[in-house]
Coordinates of C-alpha atoms in Angstrom, one line a residue:
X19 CA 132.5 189.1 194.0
X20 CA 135.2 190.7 195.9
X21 CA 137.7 192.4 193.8
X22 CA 141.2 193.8 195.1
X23 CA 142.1 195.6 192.0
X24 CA 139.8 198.3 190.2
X25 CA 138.3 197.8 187.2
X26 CA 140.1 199.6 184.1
X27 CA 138.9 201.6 181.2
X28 CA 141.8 202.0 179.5
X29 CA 144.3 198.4 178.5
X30 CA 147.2 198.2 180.2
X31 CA 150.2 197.6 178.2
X32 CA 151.8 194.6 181.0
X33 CA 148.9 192.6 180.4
X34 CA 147.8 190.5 177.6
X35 CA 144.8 190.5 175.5
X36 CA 142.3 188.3 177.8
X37 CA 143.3 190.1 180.7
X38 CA 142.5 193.7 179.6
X39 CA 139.4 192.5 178.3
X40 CA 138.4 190.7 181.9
X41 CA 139.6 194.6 183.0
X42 CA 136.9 196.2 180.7
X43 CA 134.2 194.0 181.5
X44 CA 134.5 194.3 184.7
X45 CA 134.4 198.2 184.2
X46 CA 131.0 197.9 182.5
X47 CA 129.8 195.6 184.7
X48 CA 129.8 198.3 187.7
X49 CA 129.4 200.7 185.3
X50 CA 125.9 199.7 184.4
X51 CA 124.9 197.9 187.5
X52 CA 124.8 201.5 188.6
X53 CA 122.2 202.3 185.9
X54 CA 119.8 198.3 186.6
X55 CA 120.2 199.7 190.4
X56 CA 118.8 202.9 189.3
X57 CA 116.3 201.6 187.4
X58 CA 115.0 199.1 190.2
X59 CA 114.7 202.3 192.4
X60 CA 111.8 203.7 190.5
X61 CA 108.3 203.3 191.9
X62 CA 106.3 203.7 189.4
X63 CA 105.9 202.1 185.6
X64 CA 105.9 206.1 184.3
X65 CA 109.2 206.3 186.0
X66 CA 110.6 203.7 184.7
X67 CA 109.9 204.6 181.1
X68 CA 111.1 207.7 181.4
X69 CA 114.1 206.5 183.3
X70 CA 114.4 204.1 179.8
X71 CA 113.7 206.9 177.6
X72 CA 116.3 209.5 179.1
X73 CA 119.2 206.8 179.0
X74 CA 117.8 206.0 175.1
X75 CA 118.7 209.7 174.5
X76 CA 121.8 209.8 176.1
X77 CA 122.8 207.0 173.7
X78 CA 121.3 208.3 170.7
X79 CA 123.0 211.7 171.1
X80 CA 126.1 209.9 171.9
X81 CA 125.9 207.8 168.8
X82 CA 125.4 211.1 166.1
X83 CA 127.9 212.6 168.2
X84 CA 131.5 213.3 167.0
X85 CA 133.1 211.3 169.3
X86 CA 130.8 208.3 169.9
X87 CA 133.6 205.8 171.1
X88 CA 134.0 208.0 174.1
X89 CA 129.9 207.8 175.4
X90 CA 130.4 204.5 177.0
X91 CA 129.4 204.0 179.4
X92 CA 126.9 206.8 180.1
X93 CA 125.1 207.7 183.4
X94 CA 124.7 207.8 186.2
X95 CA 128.3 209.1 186.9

């Protein structure tokens, strides 16, 4: 779907509730369709699991992090 504005991260104080949260879904939506496009890349099953296990320990580190409201979304940026 063609978009003209970019997807935000952070609310923006002019728009209401529903609209900022449109904003951040559409943020994750590129965010992580990175990551599936990634993913459908690999050739091999072994790649793929270890592509799954890296991004499992991205997450988990994230989460016993100080900070974990800041992780998301992780790679591939």
């Amino acid at each position: 779907m063609l978009r003209f504005f970019p997807a935000h991260k952070e609310p923006d104080r002019n728009k209401n509730f529903f609209q900022n949260y449109s904003d951040h879904l559409n943020y994750l939506q590129v965010k992580f369709q990175k990551i599936w496009d990634d993913f459908q890349e690999k050739a091999t099953f072994d790649q793929k699991l270890d592509f799954i296990g890296e991004q499992a320990l991205e997450r988990l580190t994230c989460i016993l992090s100080e900070s974990p409201g800041k992780c998301l979304p992780l790679s591939p940026d």
